[in-house]
GROMACS .gro file of C-alpha atoms in nm:
model
  368
    1MET     CA    1   8.117   8.413  15.752
    2ILE     CA    2   7.966   8.261  16.059
    3SER     CA    3   8.182   8.077  16.324
    4ILE     CA    4   7.998   7.939  16.593
    5ARG     CA    5   8.237   7.836  16.869
    6ASN     CA    6   8.139   7.590  17.152
    7LEU     CA    7   7.814   7.776  17.202
    8SER     CA    8   7.604   7.654  17.513
    9LEU     CA    9   7.272   7.815  17.658
   10ASP     CA   10   7.023   7.725  17.942
   11LEU     CA   11   6.675   7.886  17.946
   12GLY     CA   12   6.548   7.584  18.177
   13GLU     CA   13   6.302   7.445  17.884
   14PHE     CA   14   6.496   7.523  17.618
   15SER     CA   15   6.897   7.468  17.582
   16LEU     CA   16   7.157   7.424  17.342
   17ARG     CA   17   7.468   7.187  17.454
   18ASP     CA   18   7.839   7.274  17.285
   19ILE     CA   19   7.683   7.399  16.918
   20CYS     CA   20   7.996   7.434  16.731
   21LEU     CA   21   7.900   7.539  16.305
   22GLU     CA   22   8.071   7.735  16.009
   23ILE     CA   23   7.853   7.837  15.741
   24LYS     CA   24   8.053   8.028  15.460
   25GLU     CA   25   7.980   8.394  15.299
   26ARG     CA   26   7.671   8.369  15.084
   27GLU     CA   27   7.572   8.059  15.163
   28TYR     CA   28   7.196   7.984  15.228
   29PHE     CA   29   7.209   7.735  15.548
   30VAL     CA   30   6.913   7.593  15.722
   31VAL     CA   31   6.863   7.497  16.093
   32LEU     CA   32   6.658   7.218  16.074
   33GLY     CA   33   6.510   7.058  16.389
   34GLU     CA   34   6.177   6.983  16.602
   35THR     CA   35   6.008   7.258  16.783
   36GLY     CA   36   6.190   7.279  17.119
   37ALA     CA   37   6.484   7.189  16.989
   38GLY     CA   38   6.685   7.493  17.030
   39LYS     CA   39   6.612   7.673  16.666
   40THR     CA   40   6.516   7.971  16.801
   41LEU     CA   41   6.729   8.026  17.061
   42LEU     CA   42   7.031   7.981  16.774
   43ILE     CA   43   6.936   8.218  16.611
   44GLU     CA   44   6.823   8.484  16.836
   45SER     CA   45   7.223   8.377  16.983
   46VAL     CA   46   7.363   8.494  16.590
   47ALA     CA   47   7.147   8.784  16.615
   48GLY     CA   48   7.232   8.974  16.972
   49LEU     CA   49   6.892   8.867  17.155
   50LEU     CA   50   7.030   8.623  17.389
   51ARG     CA   51   7.404   8.610  17.524
   52PRO     CA   52   7.517   8.243  17.541
   53GLN     CA   53   7.623   8.135  17.860
   54VAL     CA   54   7.943   7.929  17.686
   55GLY     CA   55   8.112   7.987  17.376
   56GLU     CA   56   8.147   8.276  17.129
   57VAL     CA   57   7.973   8.411  16.817
   58TRP     CA   58   8.214   8.487  16.530
   59LEU     CA   59   8.040   8.715  16.233
   60ALA     CA   60   8.285   8.821  15.948
   61GLY     CA   61   8.598   8.762  16.108
   62ARG     CA   62   8.469   8.995  16.446
   63ASN     CA   63   8.388   8.826  16.744
   64VAL     CA   64   8.042   8.974  16.825
   65THR     CA   65   7.939   8.763  17.137
   66ASN     CA   66   7.913   9.062  17.356
   67LEU     CA   67   7.769   9.299  17.079
   68ARG     CA   68   7.458   9.461  17.062
   69PRO     CA   69   7.188   9.375  16.788
   70GLU     CA   70   7.273   9.688  16.605
   71ASP     CA   71   7.590   9.666  16.585
   72ARG     CA   72   7.657   9.322  16.431
   73ARG     CA   73   7.505   9.444  16.046
   74VAL     CA   74   7.241   9.151  16.044
   75GLY     CA   75   6.906   9.165  15.920
   76TYR     CA   76   6.627   8.946  16.147
   77LEU     CA   77   6.325   8.818  16.077
   78PRO     CA   78   6.111   8.676  16.369
   79GLN     CA   79   5.861   8.380  16.368
   80ASP     CA   80   5.568   8.653  16.423
   81TYR     CA   81   5.710   8.894  16.173
   82ALA     CA   82   5.685   9.172  16.445
   83LEU     CA   83   5.547   9.447  16.192
   84PHE     CA   84   5.453   9.743  16.370
   85PRO     CA   85   5.062   9.752  16.321
   86HIS     CA   86   5.009  10.137  16.325
   87LEU     CA   87   5.261  10.231  16.025
   88SER     CA   88   5.229  10.106  15.711
   89VAL     CA   89   5.431   9.878  15.464
   90ARG     CA   90   5.593  10.186  15.301
   91ASP     CA   91   5.707  10.278  15.721
   92ASN     CA   92   5.740   9.959  15.837
   93ILE     CA   93   6.007   9.917  15.566
   94GLY     CA   94   6.202  10.184  15.598
   95PHE     CA   95   6.202  10.203  16.006
   96GLY     CA   96   6.544  10.020  16.031
   97MET     CA   97   6.675  10.303  15.843
   98LYS     CA   98   6.450  10.597  15.990
   99VAL     CA   99   6.658  10.502  16.318
  100ALA     CA  100   6.959  10.486  16.173
  101LYS     CA  101   6.896  10.846  16.083
  102ARG     CA  102   6.978  10.801  15.697
  103ALA     CA  103   6.826  11.040  15.441
  104LYS     CA  104   6.497  11.086  15.321
  105PRO     CA  105   6.563  11.083  14.967
  106MET     CA  106   6.783  10.743  15.061
  107ILE     CA  107   6.549  10.598  15.240
  108ASP     CA  108   6.204  10.598  14.956
  109SER     CA  109   6.490  10.482  14.733
  110LYS     CA  110   6.582  10.179  14.919
  111VAL     CA  111   6.196  10.116  14.996
  112ALA     CA  112   6.097  10.152  14.638
  113GLN     CA  113   6.384   9.927  14.475
  114LEU     CA  114   6.309   9.648  14.719
  115ALA     CA  115   5.902   9.671  14.667
  116ASN     CA  116   5.985   9.620  14.308
  117LEU     CA  117   6.210   9.306  14.400
  118LEU     CA  118   5.958   9.134  14.644
  119GLY     CA  119   5.644   9.226  14.424
  120ILE     CA  120   5.500   9.467  14.699
  121THR     CA  121   5.469   9.832  14.497
  122HIS     CA  122   5.112   9.845  14.494
  123LEU     CA  123   5.089   9.732  14.902
  124LEU     CA  124   5.298  10.041  14.995
  125GLU     CA  125   5.056  10.254  15.118
  126ARG     CA  126   4.785   9.994  15.254
  127ASP     CA  127   4.789   9.931  15.646
  128VAL     CA  128   4.961   9.589  15.726
  129LEU     CA  129   4.675   9.520  15.908
  130HIS     CA  130   4.514   9.459  15.610
  131LEU     CA  131   4.777   9.192  15.459
  132SER     CA  132   4.756   8.868  15.363
  133GLY     CA  133   5.014   8.618  15.505
  134GLY     CA  134   5.255   8.625  15.196
  135GLU     CA  135   5.208   8.987  15.180
  136ARG     CA  136   5.262   9.043  15.527
  137GLN     CA  137   5.617   8.774  15.505
  138ARG     CA  138   5.705   8.988  15.221
  139THR     CA  139   5.691   9.320  15.393
  140ALA     CA  140   5.905   9.178  15.682
  141LEU     CA  141   6.162   9.035  15.454
  142ALA     CA  142   6.132   9.410  15.289
  143ARG     CA  143   6.247   9.576  15.622
  144ALA     CA  144   6.522   9.321  15.731
  145LEU     CA  145   6.685   9.356  15.420
  146ALA     CA  146   6.660   9.729  15.435
  147ILE     CA  147   6.946   9.773  15.629
  148ASP     CA  148   7.178   9.614  15.391
  149PRO     CA  149   7.285   9.341  15.632
  150GLU     CA  150   7.590   9.107  15.539
  151ILE     CA  151   7.385   8.852  15.737
  152LEU     CA  152   6.996   8.721  15.688
  153LEU     CA  153   6.838   8.568  16.003
  154LEU     CA  154   6.508   8.387  15.899
  155ASP     CA  155   6.304   8.232  16.167
  156GLU     CA  156   6.066   7.979  16.055
  157PRO     CA  157   5.955   8.234  15.832
  158LEU     CA  158   5.699   7.986  15.644
  159SER     CA  159   5.502   7.835  15.878
  160ALA     CA  160   5.208   8.052  15.896
  161LEU     CA  161   5.171   8.001  15.557
  162ASP     CA  162   4.943   7.776  15.332
  163GLU     CA  163   5.048   7.543  15.124
  164GLN     CA  164   5.045   7.724  14.750
  165THR     CA  165   5.209   8.061  14.931
  166ARG     CA  166   5.480   7.887  15.117
  167GLU     CA  167   5.572   7.704  14.814
  168ASN     CA  168   5.610   8.042  14.606
  169LEU     CA  169   5.749   8.173  14.829
  170CYS     CA  170   6.036   7.927  14.868
  171GLY     CA  171   6.088   8.023  14.551
  172GLU     CA  172   6.125   8.369  14.609
  173LEU     CA  173   6.344   8.353  14.898
  174ARG     CA  174   6.597   8.161  14.690
  175ARG     CA  175   6.592   8.417  14.427
  176VAL     CA  176   6.605   8.719  14.711
  177HIS     CA  177   6.901   8.606  14.863
  178GLU     CA  178   7.085   8.516  14.504
  179ARG     CA  179   7.034   8.866  14.399
  180CYS     CA  180   7.126   9.071  14.725
  181GLY     CA  181   7.419   8.785  14.784
  182THR     CA  182   7.371   8.778  15.164
  183THR     CA  183   7.476   8.453  15.425
  184THR     CA  184   7.130   8.362  15.479
  185VAL     CA  185   7.044   8.125  15.806
  186HIS     CA  186   6.671   7.969  15.798
  187ILE     CA  187   6.509   7.809  16.096
  188SER     CA  188   6.288   7.531  15.994
  189HIS     CA  189   6.140   7.198  16.114
  190SER     CA  190   5.994   7.128  15.713
  191PHE     CA  191   6.228   6.872  15.550
  192GLU     CA  192   6.078   6.956  15.218
  193GLU     CA  193   6.119   7.338  15.265
  194THR     CA  194   6.447   7.199  15.332
  195LEU     CA  195   6.501   7.052  15.025
  196ALA     CA  196   6.361   7.371  14.811
  197LEU     CA  197   6.613   7.631  14.934
  198ALA     CA  198   6.977   7.508  15.161
  199ASP     CA  199   7.284   7.459  15.032
  200ARG     CA  200   7.374   7.296  15.306
  201ILE     CA  201   7.161   7.223  15.695
  202ALA     CA  202   7.237   7.136  16.013
  203VAL     CA  203   7.008   6.901  16.215
  204ILE     CA  204   6.968   6.971  16.550
  205ASN     CA  205   6.788   6.736  16.813
  206ALA     CA  206   6.716   6.826  17.217
  207GLY     CA  207   6.970   7.123  17.194
  208GLN     CA  208   7.250   6.963  17.038
  209VAL     CA  209   7.374   6.941  16.609
  210GLU     CA  210   7.319   6.579  16.498
  211GLN     CA  211   7.453   6.617  16.153
  212VAL     CA  212   7.582   6.872  15.937
  213GLY     CA  213   7.595   6.852  15.512
  214ILE     CA  214   7.405   6.865  15.159
  215PRO     CA  215   7.088   6.764  15.170
  216THR     CA  216   7.155   6.495  14.945
  217GLU     CA  217   7.432   6.349  15.165
  218VAL     CA  218   7.207   6.367  15.524
  219MET     CA  219   6.931   6.198  15.341
  220SER     CA  220   7.123   5.910  15.207
  221ARG     CA  221   7.388   5.898  15.468
  222PRO     CA  222   7.167   6.015  15.815
  223ALA     CA  223   7.420   6.023  16.127
  224SER     CA  224   7.165   5.886  16.356
  225GLU     CA  225   6.817   5.708  16.388
  226PHE     CA  226   6.654   6.038  16.445
  227VAL     CA  227   6.828   6.201  16.131
  228ALA     CA  228   6.689   5.944  15.972
  229SER     CA  229   6.336   5.970  16.075
  230PHE     CA  230   6.339   6.366  16.076
  231VAL     CA  231   6.429   6.351  15.661
  232ARG     CA  232   6.151   6.095  15.570
  233CYS     CA  233   6.347   5.768  15.556
  234GLN     CA  234   6.139   5.543  15.659
  235ASN     CA  235   6.273   5.188  15.601
  236ILE     CA  236   6.504   5.219  15.980
  237LEU     CA  237   6.576   4.904  16.114
  238ARG     CA  238   6.792   4.745  16.392
  239GLY     CA  239   7.001   4.418  16.330
  240ARG     CA  240   7.349   4.309  16.384
  241ALA     CA  241   7.630   4.357  16.122
  242TYR     CA  242   7.909   4.038  16.029
  243SER     CA  243   8.162   4.199  15.786
  244GLU     CA  244   8.254   3.997  15.529
  245ALA     CA  245   8.539   4.043  15.204
  246GLU     CA  246   8.269   4.200  14.985
  247LEU     CA  247   7.978   4.284  15.199
  248THR     CA  248   7.801   4.347  15.513
  249ARG     CA  249   7.578   4.104  15.635
  250ILE     CA  250   7.268   4.208  15.820
  251GLU     CA  251   7.095   4.018  16.026
  252VAL     CA  252   6.723   4.194  16.093
  253ASP     CA  253   6.449   3.989  16.274
  254GLY     CA  254   6.614   3.665  16.138
  255THR     CA  255   6.630   3.863  15.747
  256GLU     CA  256   6.969   3.892  15.578
  257VAL     CA  257   7.023   4.216  15.446
  258CYS     CA  258   7.355   4.306  15.259
  259SER     CA  259   7.545   4.641  15.257
  260ASP     CA  260   7.836   4.788  15.107
  261TYR     CA  261   7.912   4.954  15.455
  262PRO     CA  262   8.173   4.805  15.644
  263ALA     CA  263   8.048   4.733  15.983
  264GLY     CA  264   8.006   4.504  16.312
  265GLY     CA  265   7.771   4.434  16.602
  266ALA     CA  266   7.475   4.648  16.682
  267VAL     CA  267   7.340   4.866  16.378
  268THR     CA  268   7.074   5.035  16.219
  269ILE     CA  269   6.988   5.048  15.863
  270THR     CA  270   6.827   5.262  15.671
  271VAL     CA  271   6.698   5.247  15.297
  272ARG     CA  272   6.550   5.504  15.125
  273PRO     CA  273   6.197   5.479  14.945
  274GLU     CA  274   6.282   5.597  14.614
  275GLU     CA  275   6.570   5.335  14.651
  276ILE     CA  276   6.346   5.036  14.693
  277ALA     CA  277   6.236   4.848  14.298
  278LEU     CA  278   5.922   4.680  14.246
  279SER     CA  279   5.878   4.454  13.945
  280GLU     CA  280   5.605   4.188  13.865
  281GLU     CA  281   5.899   3.956  13.727
  282LEU     CA  282   6.185   3.791  13.881
  283PRO     CA  283   6.461   4.068  13.839
  284SER     CA  284   6.803   3.903  13.729
  285GLN     CA  285   6.968   3.666  13.971
  286GLY     CA  286   7.307   3.792  14.135
  287LYS     CA  287   7.092   4.066  14.374
  288PRO     CA  288   7.190   4.034  14.735
  289ASN     CA  289   6.904   4.205  14.828
  290LEU     CA  290   6.570   4.055  14.650
  291PHE     CA  291   6.345   3.939  14.827
  292ARG     CA  292   5.911   3.810  14.710
  293GLY     CA  293   5.665   3.969  14.920
  294GLU     CA  294   5.280   4.114  14.874
  295VAL     CA  295   5.137   4.487  14.857
  296THR     CA  296   4.973   4.582  15.242
  297MET     CA  297   4.862   4.935  15.137
  298VAL     CA  298   4.914   5.148  14.849
  299VAL     CA  299   4.859   5.576  14.926
  300ASP     CA  300   4.842   5.794  14.596
  301ARG     CA  301   4.976   6.104  14.667
  302GLY     CA  302   4.982   6.230  14.312
  303ALA     CA  303   5.328   6.254  14.158
  304VAL     CA  304   5.411   6.002  14.365
  305THR     CA  305   5.263   5.654  14.528
  306ARG     CA  306   5.359   5.495  14.841
  307VAL     CA  307   5.397   5.133  14.836
  308ASP     CA  308   5.392   4.919  15.208
  309VAL     CA  309   5.539   4.605  15.153
  310THR     CA  310   5.619   4.270  15.351
  311THR     CA  311   5.850   4.059  15.255
  312ARG     CA  312   5.781   3.635  15.278
  313ALA     CA  313   6.117   3.502  15.159
  314LYS     CA  314   6.421   3.630  15.018
  315VAL     CA  315   6.537   3.498  14.654
  316GLN     CA  316   6.916   3.333  14.609
  317GLY     CA  317   6.947   3.176  14.284
  318SER     CA  318   6.671   2.909  14.293
  319LYS     CA  319   6.658   2.911  14.692
  320GLU     CA  320   6.462   3.120  14.874
  321THR     CA  321   6.452   3.148  15.261
  322PRO     CA  322   6.163   3.251  15.480
  323ALA     CA  323   6.213   3.679  15.558
  324SER     CA  324   5.971   3.918  15.677
  325LEU     CA  325   6.049   4.284  15.633
  326ARG     CA  326   5.793   4.549  15.654
  327LEU     CA  327   5.944   4.813  15.396
  328VAL     CA  328   5.827   5.154  15.241
  329ALA     CA  329   5.876   5.219  14.885
  330LEU     CA  330   5.804   5.507  14.631
  331CYS     CA  331   5.705   5.462  14.279
  332THR     CA  332   5.595   5.688  13.990
  333HIS     CA  333   5.222   5.709  13.946
  334ARG     CA  334   5.285   5.554  13.598
  335GLN     CA  335   5.472   5.286  13.766
  336GLY     CA  336   5.239   5.251  13.997
  337LYS     CA  337   4.944   5.226  13.765
  338ALA     CA  338   5.140   4.989  13.564
  339LEU     CA  339   5.245   4.732  13.810
  340GLY     CA  340   4.851   4.691  13.900
  341LEU     CA  341   4.916   4.769  14.262
  342THR     CA  342   4.642   4.696  14.560
  343PRO     CA  343   4.657   4.537  14.873
  344GLY     CA  344   4.780   4.194  14.862
  345LYS     CA  345   4.935   4.180  14.494
  346GLU     CA  346   5.253   3.944  14.513
  347LEU     CA  347   5.553   4.097  14.321
  348TYR     CA  348   5.936   4.130  14.386
  349ILE     CA  349   6.141   4.383  14.609
  350SER     CA  350   6.502   4.465  14.543
  351PHE     CA  351   6.772   4.734  14.668
  352ARG     CA  352   7.081   4.751  14.584
  353PRO     CA  353   7.404   4.687  14.861
  354SER     CA  354   7.550   5.054  14.788
  355VAL     CA  355   7.155   5.254  14.907
  356VAL     CA  356   7.182   4.992  15.260
  357HIS     CA  357   7.298   5.269  15.493
  358VAL     CA  358   7.471   5.126  15.830
  359ILE     CA  359   7.481   5.316  16.164
  360ARG     CA  360   7.639   5.208  16.415
  361ARG     CA  361   7.502   5.197  16.806
  362ASN     CA  362   7.653   5.278  17.109
  363GLN     CA  363   7.675   4.984  17.384
  364ASP     CA  364   7.332   5.205  17.563
  365GLU     CA  365   7.142   5.209  17.242
  366ALA     CA  366   7.224   4.786  17.172
  367ASN     CA  367   7.047   4.733  17.471
  368THR     CA  368   6.767   4.914  17.396
   0.00000   0.00000   0.00000
């Protein structure tokens, strides 16, 4: 449905470099990255508001690189919503159809349909200056959908909203996407928002795509240290890998960690916090990544508890060797309470080799 081919654009402070993306029909695709990464440049290039200096944009099998925005059948919701302050909610929603010279009965019918879909029928005669953030977002979304776009482009649509409204509208965006059958591209800097919405994601950093995949894949198998950090991996450790017959052994500051992932040389390993098990009693022997350590910090986050731990020794059968790793684990509130987690508490820390992801580092990274 959307094919972005070797797209490059330089606007001084912001740029895109050789962007290649393939977005499927009716997919909810999220472009994730920090402020200034180039996300808005990308979506504006698809919308036709910016013309790339190199590369092409194809929509539904058509090369639209040189087409005007109004000829692309794209609905665009900018970050500031860009509602017309002198128009009512009704007239804002119907504006694009009026410009397209559609008949008034058709406009009225479409406005009523979208207002009902988004729960804003009671707001139709209201001045947009007197809307809440969530009401403004729904109005702008209705206006973007009113032209029956094949593709819906959303630029940080939830960033200006409070947490509760943001959570409510996440579900609403997904529902509208499925009901209308559009292909949706959503720009975001929030990984939590992305998890709630995306079929697939692209992580963009400094104008380049670092990784594309389904959210769970990107979480468990990040392609770079940047991606690992951005998807809240928290346990990101540098070391040197030595592949053996069954396992890869990684030396991290004198401590051995085992992985199923074949690799050699300078590497970065990642272990997601939710994959780390904590126990008061010694687990069954034979675990390649079993440590004795202590709790250094406990943070109650409501449904889950963050537990910072430091290992003191690696346990291998009846033998212990010194080990010093700083790790972050997550457990449920109930598990944390049962373990009696407090700073200074000693416990056992373990994780499977299969959850130790290995990222090979290039020569420049190996020297840092």
